[in-house]
Amino acid sequence: MSRNANRIILLGGPGAGKGTVAMTLVDRFALQHLSTGDMLRAAVAAGTELGKTANGFMSHGALVPDDVMVGLIQERVQQADCRLADGTPRFLLDGFPRTMPQADALDRHGLGPDVVVYLVVKDEILVRRLTGRRSCPKCGNPHHVEFAPPLHEGLCDRCGTALVHRVDDQEAAIRKRIDLFHSQTDPLVQRYAPLLVTIDGEQSQERVARSVIEGLRALEATGS
Ligand code: AMP
């Protein structure tokens, strides 16, 4: 990968496959995976103040306020596992930024991305994927009742934990999340145009993974 590709952002609607691509990139490039959705769900499960604040927004498919999210990421990236030995910030952001003010905050703190991977998936496919999605609350491995059923019913193929149907993976919340993606997150595609690796997210998981790796390698080859 390019010498400079220390910070990668994953963009895409809910259910576009960001979590799955993240696993590929983490395995391949040893980046620290920062999923704001996972961080918030952990806070909800732990019953922290952040979790209590976030839960009301998340359960309805609404966005958690920008100042809360920016504070969360700012604090997280200070930690040693998000830095190279010389202090350079290095991480993979999944689910952040989701709004223009969040992207502004990254730039303000010198944390802007080197590469932005954009997964394109049509809305009706996002809805089908999310209504049938069953998530592992422990390792994040996604399953689907129709497209990727677990080997043992209700249990994660990777770690054996009981799978959950997320409250925000119910139809009303899904529609809201998709609407918010178009109104709040779509504009980031324009903003990051020069850094964008655009991937057809409707391909098989294997093809998506291969396309992402090839896209990053192509960037490396051009040195951009
Ligand atoms: P995700 O797992 O990325 O689909 O996120 C689940 C939920 O967490 C979202 O629907 C939001 O309620 C909240 N969330 C995650 N990341 C952000 C963010 N960057 N800004 C605002 N809300 C967020």
PDB file of C-alpha atoms and ligand atoms in Angstrom:
ATOM      1  CA  MET A   1       0.000   0.000   0.000  1.00  0.00           C
ATOM      2  CA  SER A   2       1.081   3.577  -0.495  1.00  0.00           C
ATOM      3  CA  ARG A   3       3.624   4.743   2.037  1.00  0.00           C
ATOM      4  CA  ASN A   4       1.131   7.461   2.983  1.00  0.00           C
ATOM      5  CA  ALA A   5      -2.001   5.345   3.348  1.00  0.00           C
ATOM      6  CA  ASN A   6      -1.999   5.467   7.122  1.00  0.00           C
ATOM      7  CA  ARG A   7      -5.565   6.636   7.510  1.00  0.00           C
ATOM      8  CA  ILE A   8      -8.380   4.993   5.590  1.00  0.00           C
ATOM      9  CA  ILE A   9     -12.062   5.898   5.787  1.00  0.00           C
ATOM     10  CA  LEU A  10     -14.807   3.469   4.787  1.00  0.00           C
ATOM     11  CA  LEU A  11     -17.869   5.184   3.330  1.00  0.00           C
ATOM     12  CA  GLY A  12     -21.124   3.477   2.390  1.00  0.00           C
ATOM     13  CA  GLY A  13     -24.754   3.204   3.437  1.00  0.00           C
ATOM     14  CA  PRO A  14     -25.875   1.046   6.359  1.00  0.00           C
ATOM     15  CA  GLY A  15     -25.450  -2.570   5.271  1.00  0.00           C
ATOM     16  CA  ALA A  16     -23.078  -1.717   2.412  1.00  0.00           C
ATOM     17  CA  GLY A  17     -20.477  -4.103   3.840  1.00  0.00           C
ATOM     18  CA  LYS A  18     -18.133  -1.702   5.654  1.00  0.00           C
ATOM     19  CA  GLY A  19     -17.598  -4.094   8.560  1.00  0.00           C
ATOM     20  CA  THR A  20     -16.700  -6.987   6.261  1.00  0.00           C
ATOM     21  CA  VAL A  21     -14.274  -4.887   4.221  1.00  0.00           C
ATOM     22  CA  ALA A  22     -12.783  -3.607   7.474  1.00  0.00           C
ATOM     23  CA  MET A  23     -11.932  -7.169   8.511  1.00  0.00           C
ATOM     24  CA  THR A  24     -10.123  -7.720   5.198  1.00  0.00           C
ATOM     25  CA  LEU A  25      -8.131  -4.500   5.482  1.00  0.00           C
ATOM     26  CA  VAL A  26      -7.223  -5.092   9.114  1.00  0.00           C
ATOM     27  CA  ASP A  27      -5.952  -8.595   8.318  1.00  0.00           C
ATOM     28  CA  ARG A  28      -4.036  -7.369   5.307  1.00  0.00           C
ATOM     29  CA  PHE A  29      -2.568  -4.048   6.434  1.00  0.00           C
ATOM     30  CA  ALA A  30      -2.564  -4.277  10.232  1.00  0.00           C
ATOM     31  CA  LEU A  31      -4.579  -1.107  10.698  1.00  0.00           C
ATOM     32  CA  GLN A  32      -6.414  -0.335  13.935  1.00  0.00           C
ATOM     33  CA  HIS A  33     -10.133  -0.743  13.184  1.00  0.00           C
ATOM     34  CA  LEU A  34     -12.251   2.031  14.686  1.00  0.00           C
ATOM     35  CA  SER A  35     -15.960   1.322  14.223  1.00  0.00           C
ATOM     36  CA  THR A  36     -17.966   4.076  15.903  1.00  0.00           C
ATOM     37  CA  GLY A  37     -21.077   1.859  15.812  1.00  0.00           C
ATOM     38  CA  ASP A  38     -19.207  -0.881  17.719  1.00  0.00           C
ATOM     39  CA  MET A  39     -17.791   1.652  20.184  1.00  0.00           C
ATOM     40  CA  LEU A  40     -21.262   3.039  20.879  1.00  0.00           C
ATOM     41  CA  ARG A  41     -22.830  -0.426  21.229  1.00  0.00           C
ATOM     42  CA  ALA A  42     -20.099  -1.350  23.722  1.00  0.00           C
ATOM     43  CA  ALA A  43     -20.878   1.822  25.695  1.00  0.00           C
ATOM     44  CA  VAL A  44     -24.604   0.992  25.669  1.00  0.00           C
ATOM     45  CA  ALA A  45     -23.888  -2.557  26.873  1.00  0.00           C
ATOM     46  CA  ALA A  46     -21.629  -1.234  29.636  1.00  0.00           C
ATOM     47  CA  GLY A  47     -24.268   1.298  30.704  1.00  0.00           C
ATOM     48  CA  THR A  48     -21.867   4.258  30.635  1.00  0.00           C
ATOM     49  CA  GLU A  49     -23.014   7.899  30.372  1.00  0.00           C
ATOM     50  CA  LEU A  50     -22.023   7.846  26.700  1.00  0.00           C
ATOM     51  CA  GLY A  51     -24.064   4.674  26.215  1.00  0.00           C
ATOM     52  CA  LYS A  52     -27.118   6.217  27.872  1.00  0.00           C
ATOM     53  CA  THR A  53     -26.847   9.315  25.668  1.00  0.00           C
ATOM     54  CA  ALA A  54     -26.255   7.323  22.489  1.00  0.00           C
ATOM     55  CA  ASN A  55     -28.928   4.668  23.010  1.00  0.00           C
ATOM     56  CA  GLY A  56     -31.902   6.983  22.454  1.00  0.00           C
ATOM     57  CA  PHE A  57     -30.532   8.092  19.101  1.00  0.00           C
ATOM     58  CA  MET A  58     -29.298   4.705  17.938  1.00  0.00           C
ATOM     59  CA  SER A  59     -32.422   2.695  18.672  1.00  0.00           C
ATOM     60  CA  HIS A  60     -34.416   4.981  16.332  1.00  0.00           C
ATOM     61  CA  GLY A  61     -31.800   5.006  13.606  1.00  0.00           C
ATOM     62  CA  ALA A  62     -30.927   8.660  14.325  1.00  0.00           C
ATOM     63  CA  LEU A  63     -27.403  10.037  14.386  1.00  0.00           C
ATOM     64  CA  VAL A  64     -25.642  10.674  17.693  1.00  0.00           C
ATOM     65  CA  PRO A  65     -24.758  14.402  17.926  1.00  0.00           C
ATOM     66  CA  ASP A  66     -21.544  15.511  16.237  1.00  0.00           C
ATOM     67  CA  ASP A  67     -19.872  16.881  19.376  1.00  0.00           C
ATOM     68  CA  VAL A  68     -20.280  13.525  21.148  1.00  0.00           C
ATOM     69  CA  MET A  69     -18.887  11.608  18.167  1.00  0.00           C
ATOM     70  CA  VAL A  70     -15.973  13.955  17.572  1.00  0.00           C
ATOM     71  CA  GLY A  71     -15.005  13.748  21.262  1.00  0.00           C
ATOM     72  CA  LEU A  72     -15.151   9.951  21.149  1.00  0.00           C
ATOM     73  CA  ILE A  73     -12.891   9.639  18.105  1.00  0.00           C
ATOM     74  CA  GLN A  74     -10.498  12.366  19.206  1.00  0.00           C
ATOM     75  CA  GLU A  75      -9.933  10.581  22.493  1.00  0.00           C
ATOM     76  CA  ARG A  76      -9.597   7.131  20.903  1.00  0.00           C
ATOM     77  CA  VAL A  77      -6.975   8.130  18.333  1.00  0.00           C
ATOM     78  CA  GLN A  78      -4.689   9.481  21.059  1.00  0.00           C
ATOM     79  CA  GLN A  79      -4.073   5.918  22.194  1.00  0.00           C
ATOM     80  CA  ALA A  80      -0.833   4.174  21.247  1.00  0.00           C
ATOM     81  CA  ASP A  81      -2.530   1.466  19.156  1.00  0.00           C
ATOM     82  CA  CYS A  82      -3.669   4.177  16.716  1.00  0.00           C
ATOM     83  CA  ARG A  83      -0.153   5.598  16.217  1.00  0.00           C
ATOM     84  CA  LEU A  84       3.043   4.555  14.492  1.00  0.00           C
ATOM     85  CA  ALA A  85       6.261   4.613  16.523  1.00  0.00           C
ATOM     86  CA  ASP A  86       6.950   8.178  15.308  1.00  0.00           C
ATOM     87  CA  GLY A  87       3.481   9.289  16.488  1.00  0.00           C
ATOM     88  CA  THR A  88       1.848   9.377  13.041  1.00  0.00           C
ATOM     89  CA  PRO A  89      -1.876   8.580  13.403  1.00  0.00           C
ATOM     90  CA  ARG A  90      -2.728   5.301  11.613  1.00  0.00           C
ATOM     91  CA  PHE A  91      -6.199   3.735  11.644  1.00  0.00           C
ATOM     92  CA  LEU A  92      -9.205   2.548   9.673  1.00  0.00           C
ATOM     93  CA  LEU A  93     -12.389   4.509  10.315  1.00  0.00           C
ATOM     94  CA  ASP A  94     -15.662   2.633   9.834  1.00  0.00           C
ATOM     95  CA  GLY A  95     -18.819   4.713  10.351  1.00  0.00           C
ATOM     96  CA  PHE A  96     -17.023   8.019  10.928  1.00  0.00           C
ATOM     97  CA  PRO A  97     -17.243  10.684   9.593  1.00  0.00           C
ATOM     98  CA  ARG A  98     -20.937  10.584   8.780  1.00  0.00           C
ATOM     99  CA  THR A  99     -21.522  14.340   8.524  1.00  0.00           C
ATOM    100  CA  MET A 100     -19.674  17.351   7.153  1.00  0.00           C
ATOM    101  CA  PRO A 101     -18.887  18.756  10.649  1.00  0.00           C
ATOM    102  CA  GLN A 102     -17.334  15.384  11.597  1.00  0.00           C
ATOM    103  CA  ALA A 103     -15.142  15.503   8.479  1.00  0.00           C
ATOM    104  CA  ASP A 104     -14.201  19.122   9.325  1.00  0.00           C
ATOM    105  CA  ALA A 105     -13.148  17.991  12.801  1.00  0.00           C
ATOM    106  CA  LEU A 106     -10.821  15.323  11.383  1.00  0.00           C
ATOM    107  CA  ASP A 107      -9.109  17.904   9.189  1.00  0.00           C
ATOM    108  CA  ARG A 108      -8.864  20.399  12.050  1.00  0.00           C
ATOM    109  CA  HIS A 109      -7.015  17.822  14.149  1.00  0.00           C
ATOM    110  CA  GLY A 110      -4.660  16.726  11.360  1.00  0.00           C
ATOM    111  CA  LEU A 111      -6.429  13.363  11.110  1.00  0.00           C
ATOM    112  CA  GLY A 112      -7.768  13.608   7.551  1.00  0.00           C
ATOM    113  CA  PRO A 113      -7.735  10.430   5.433  1.00  0.00           C
ATOM    114  CA  ASP A 114      -5.161   9.381   2.839  1.00  0.00           C
ATOM    115  CA  VAL A 115      -7.663   7.069   1.122  1.00  0.00           C
ATOM    116  CA  VAL A 116     -11.458   6.808   1.206  1.00  0.00           C
ATOM    117  CA  VAL A 117     -13.030   3.491   0.171  1.00  0.00           C
ATOM    118  CA  TYR A 118     -16.619   4.035  -1.004  1.00  0.00           C
ATOM    119  CA  LEU A 119     -18.938   1.011  -1.221  1.00  0.00           C
ATOM    120  CA  VAL A 120     -21.850   1.619  -3.581  1.00  0.00           C
ATOM    121  CA  VAL A 121     -25.043  -0.421  -2.976  1.00  0.00           C
ATOM    122  CA  LYS A 122     -28.616   0.380  -4.065  1.00  0.00           C
ATOM    123  CA  ASP A 123     -31.124   1.277  -1.336  1.00  0.00           C
ATOM    124  CA  GLU A 124     -33.448  -1.686  -1.896  1.00  0.00           C
ATOM    125  CA  ILE A 125     -30.509  -4.055  -1.514  1.00  0.00           C
ATOM    126  CA  LEU A 126     -29.426  -2.309   1.699  1.00  0.00           C
ATOM    127  CA  VAL A 127     -32.937  -2.861   3.100  1.00  0.00           C
ATOM    128  CA  ARG A 128     -32.886  -6.583   2.198  1.00  0.00           C
ATOM    129  CA  ARG A 129     -29.459  -7.035   3.682  1.00  0.00           C
ATOM    130  CA  LEU A 130     -30.283  -5.269   6.955  1.00  0.00           C
ATOM    131  CA  THR A 131     -33.682  -6.822   7.630  1.00  0.00           C
ATOM    132  CA  GLY A 132     -32.080 -10.294   7.467  1.00  0.00           C
ATOM    133  CA  ARG A 133     -28.794  -9.384   9.126  1.00  0.00           C
ATOM    134  CA  ARG A 134     -27.831 -11.124  12.355  1.00  0.00           C
ATOM    135  CA  SER A 135     -24.758  -9.624  14.019  1.00  0.00           C
ATOM    136  CA  CYS A 136     -22.231 -11.023  16.414  1.00  0.00           C
ATOM    137  CA  PRO A 137     -22.076  -8.670  19.420  1.00  0.00           C
ATOM    138  CA  LYS A 138     -18.606  -9.994  20.306  1.00  0.00           C
ATOM    139  CA  CYS A 139     -16.476 -10.134  17.140  1.00  0.00           C
ATOM    140  CA  GLY A 140     -18.694  -8.210  14.707  1.00  0.00           C
ATOM    141  CA  ASN A 141     -18.816 -11.038  12.165  1.00  0.00           C
ATOM    142  CA  PRO A 142     -22.003 -10.477  10.111  1.00  0.00           C
ATOM    143  CA  HIS A 143     -24.446 -13.235   9.076  1.00  0.00           C
ATOM    144  CA  HIS A 144     -27.681 -13.157   7.115  1.00  0.00           C
ATOM    145  CA  VAL A 145     -30.703 -15.412   7.510  1.00  0.00           C
ATOM    146  CA  GLU A 146     -30.926 -15.839   3.716  1.00  0.00           C
ATOM    147  CA  PHE A 147     -27.555 -14.933   2.164  1.00  0.00           C
ATOM    148  CA  ALA A 148     -25.088 -16.113   4.820  1.00  0.00           C
ATOM    149  CA  PRO A 149     -26.838 -18.331   7.390  1.00  0.00           C
ATOM    150  CA  PRO A 150     -24.680 -19.411  10.332  1.00  0.00           C
ATOM    151  CA  LEU A 151     -23.456 -23.023  10.365  1.00  0.00           C
ATOM    152  CA  HIS A 152     -25.105 -23.551  13.768  1.00  0.00           C
ATOM    153  CA  GLU A 153     -28.399 -21.722  14.045  1.00  0.00           C
ATOM    154  CA  GLY A 154     -28.187 -18.501  16.019  1.00  0.00           C
ATOM    155  CA  LEU A 155     -24.446 -18.762  16.690  1.00  0.00           C
ATOM    156  CA  CYS A 156     -21.517 -16.833  15.229  1.00  0.00           C
ATOM    157  CA  ASP A 157     -19.400 -18.950  12.843  1.00  0.00           C
ATOM    158  CA  ARG A 158     -16.253 -17.228  14.047  1.00  0.00           C
ATOM    159  CA  CYS A 159     -16.541 -17.175  17.840  1.00  0.00           C
ATOM    160  CA  GLY A 160     -19.731 -19.079  18.732  1.00  0.00           C
ATOM    161  CA  THR A 161     -21.417 -16.125  20.459  1.00  0.00           C
ATOM    162  CA  ALA A 162     -25.235 -15.870  20.204  1.00  0.00           C
ATOM    163  CA  LEU A 163     -26.173 -13.673  17.238  1.00  0.00           C
ATOM    164  CA  VAL A 164     -28.473 -10.664  17.672  1.00  0.00           C
ATOM    165  CA  HIS A 165     -30.962  -8.853  15.461  1.00  0.00           C
ATOM    166  CA  ARG A 166     -29.991  -5.232  16.155  1.00  0.00           C
ATOM    167  CA  VAL A 167     -32.880  -2.964  17.174  1.00  0.00           C
ATOM    168  CA  ASP A 168     -31.810  -0.526  14.471  1.00  0.00           C
ATOM    169  CA  ASP A 169     -31.997  -3.330  11.878  1.00  0.00           C
ATOM    170  CA  GLN A 170     -35.822  -3.167  11.988  1.00  0.00           C
ATOM    171  CA  GLU A 171     -37.511  -1.705   8.923  1.00  0.00           C
ATOM    172  CA  ALA A 172     -38.504   1.768  10.260  1.00  0.00           C
ATOM    173  CA  ALA A 173     -35.041   2.438  11.675  1.00  0.00           C
ATOM    174  CA  ILE A 174     -33.408   1.086   8.508  1.00  0.00           C
ATOM    175  CA  ARG A 175     -35.353   3.526   6.296  1.00  0.00           C
ATOM    176  CA  LYS A 176     -34.360   6.398   8.554  1.00  0.00           C
ATOM    177  CA  ARG A 177     -30.676   5.379   8.495  1.00  0.00           C
ATOM    178  CA  ILE A 178     -30.706   5.198   4.706  1.00  0.00           C
ATOM    179  CA  ASP A 179     -32.379   8.640   4.447  1.00  0.00           C
ATOM    180  CA  LEU A 180     -29.776  10.067   6.804  1.00  0.00           C
ATOM    181  CA  PHE A 181     -27.017   8.479   4.772  1.00  0.00           C
ATOM    182  CA  HIS A 182     -28.224  10.310   1.662  1.00  0.00           C
ATOM    183  CA  SER A 183     -28.786  13.664   3.344  1.00  0.00           C
ATOM    184  CA  GLN A 184     -25.758  13.742   5.675  1.00  0.00           C
ATOM    185  CA  THR A 185     -23.112  11.347   4.366  1.00  0.00           C
ATOM    186  CA  ASP A 186     -23.525  11.497   0.556  1.00  0.00           C
ATOM    187  CA  PRO A 187     -21.963  14.992   0.469  1.00  0.00           C
ATOM    188  CA  LEU A 188     -18.734  13.455   1.825  1.00  0.00           C
ATOM    189  CA  VAL A 189     -18.357  11.508  -1.430  1.00  0.00           C
ATOM    190  CA  GLN A 190     -17.919  14.834  -3.259  1.00  0.00           C
ATOM    191  CA  ARG A 191     -15.648  16.204  -0.595  1.00  0.00           C
ATOM    192  CA  TYR A 192     -13.296  13.206  -0.747  1.00  0.00           C
ATOM    193  CA  ALA A 193     -13.468  12.785  -4.551  1.00  0.00           C
ATOM    194  CA  PRO A 194      -9.658  12.974  -5.091  1.00  0.00           C
ATOM    195  CA  LEU A 195      -9.049  10.276  -2.459  1.00  0.00           C
ATOM    196  CA  LEU A 196     -11.856   7.954  -3.479  1.00  0.00           C
ATOM    197  CA  VAL A 197     -11.579   4.255  -4.337  1.00  0.00           C
ATOM    198  CA  THR A 198     -15.116   3.447  -5.513  1.00  0.00           C
ATOM    199  CA  ILE A 199     -16.194  -0.191  -5.212  1.00  0.00           C
ATOM    200  CA  ASP A 200     -19.307  -1.981  -6.456  1.00  0.00           C
ATOM    201  CA  GLY A 201     -20.545  -3.259  -3.089  1.00  0.00           C
ATOM    202  CA  GLU A 202     -23.172  -5.510  -4.711  1.00  0.00           C
ATOM    203  CA  GLN A 203     -20.567  -8.062  -5.790  1.00  0.00           C
ATOM    204  CA  SER A 204     -19.871 -11.164  -3.718  1.00  0.00           C
ATOM    205  CA  GLN A 205     -17.916 -10.611  -0.489  1.00  0.00           C
ATOM    206  CA  GLU A 206     -14.834 -12.211  -2.091  1.00  0.00           C
ATOM    207  CA  ARG A 207     -15.009  -9.938  -5.125  1.00  0.00           C
ATOM    208  CA  VAL A 208     -15.564  -6.848  -2.986  1.00  0.00           C
ATOM    209  CA  ALA A 209     -12.514  -7.756  -0.903  1.00  0.00           C
ATOM    210  CA  ARG A 210     -10.422  -8.336  -4.031  1.00  0.00           C
ATOM    211  CA  SER A 211     -11.599  -5.056  -5.624  1.00  0.00           C
ATOM    212  CA  VAL A 212     -10.692  -3.094  -2.502  1.00  0.00           C
ATOM    213  CA  ILE A 213      -7.198  -4.594  -2.341  1.00  0.00           C
ATOM    214  CA  GLU A 214      -6.692  -3.994  -6.081  1.00  0.00           C
ATOM    215  CA  GLY A 215      -7.957  -0.424  -5.759  1.00  0.00           C
ATOM    216  CA  LEU A 216      -5.487   0.290  -2.966  1.00  0.00           C
ATOM    217  CA  ARG A 217      -2.643  -1.364  -4.873  1.00  0.00           C
ATOM    218  CA  ALA A 218      -3.479   0.767  -7.934  1.00  0.00           C
ATOM    219  CA  LEU A 219      -3.190   3.881  -5.794  1.00  0.00           C
ATOM    220  CA  GLU A 220       0.170   2.677  -4.565  1.00  0.00           C
ATOM    221  CA  ALA A 221       1.344   2.081  -8.128  1.00  0.00           C
ATOM    222  CA  THR A 222       0.388   5.604  -9.189  1.00  0.00           C
ATOM    223  CA  GLY A 223       1.894   6.966  -5.982  1.00  0.00           C
ATOM    224  CA  SER A 224      -1.183   9.164  -5.448  1.00  0.00           C
TER     225      SER A 224
HETATM  226  P1  AMP B   1     -23.257   1.542  12.492  1.00  0.00           P
HETATM  227  O1  AMP B   1     -22.897   0.341  13.295  1.00  0.00           O
HETATM  228  O2  AMP B   1     -22.075   2.205  11.854  1.00  0.00           O
HETATM  229  O3  AMP B   1     -24.379   1.282  11.515  1.00  0.00           O
HETATM  230  O4  AMP B   1     -23.815   2.619  13.542  1.00  0.00           O
HETATM  231  C1  AMP B   1     -24.957   2.329  14.331  1.00  0.00           C
HETATM  232  C2  AMP B   1     -25.544   3.616  14.871  1.00  0.00           C
HETATM  233  O5  AMP B   1     -24.583   4.279  15.705  1.00  0.00           O
HETATM  234  C3  AMP B   1     -25.922   4.663  13.827  1.00  0.00           C
HETATM  235  O6  AMP B   1     -27.194   4.419  13.238  1.00  0.00           O
HETATM  236  C4  AMP B   1     -25.908   5.928  14.670  1.00  0.00           C
HETATM  237  O7  AMP B   1     -27.035   5.987  15.514  1.00  0.00           O
HETATM  238  C5  AMP B   1     -24.696   5.703  15.570  1.00  0.00           C
HETATM  239  N1  AMP B   1     -23.450   6.210  14.947  1.00  0.00           N
HETATM  240  C6  AMP B   1     -22.355   5.480  14.575  1.00  0.00           C
HETATM  241  N2  AMP B   1     -21.428   6.272  14.058  1.00  0.00           N
HETATM  242  C7  AMP B   1     -21.917   7.529  14.079  1.00  0.00           C
HETATM  243  C8  AMP B   1     -21.415   8.783  13.656  1.00  0.00           C
HETATM  244  N3  AMP B   1     -20.211   8.910  13.084  1.00  0.00           N
HETATM  245  N4  AMP B   1     -22.202   9.877  13.844  1.00  0.00           N
HETATM  246  C9  AMP B   1     -23.415   9.771  14.426  1.00  0.00           C
HETATM  247  N5  AMP B   1     -23.950   8.611  14.831  1.00  0.00           N
HETATM  248  C10 AMP B   1     -23.213   7.486  14.674  1.00  0.00           C
END
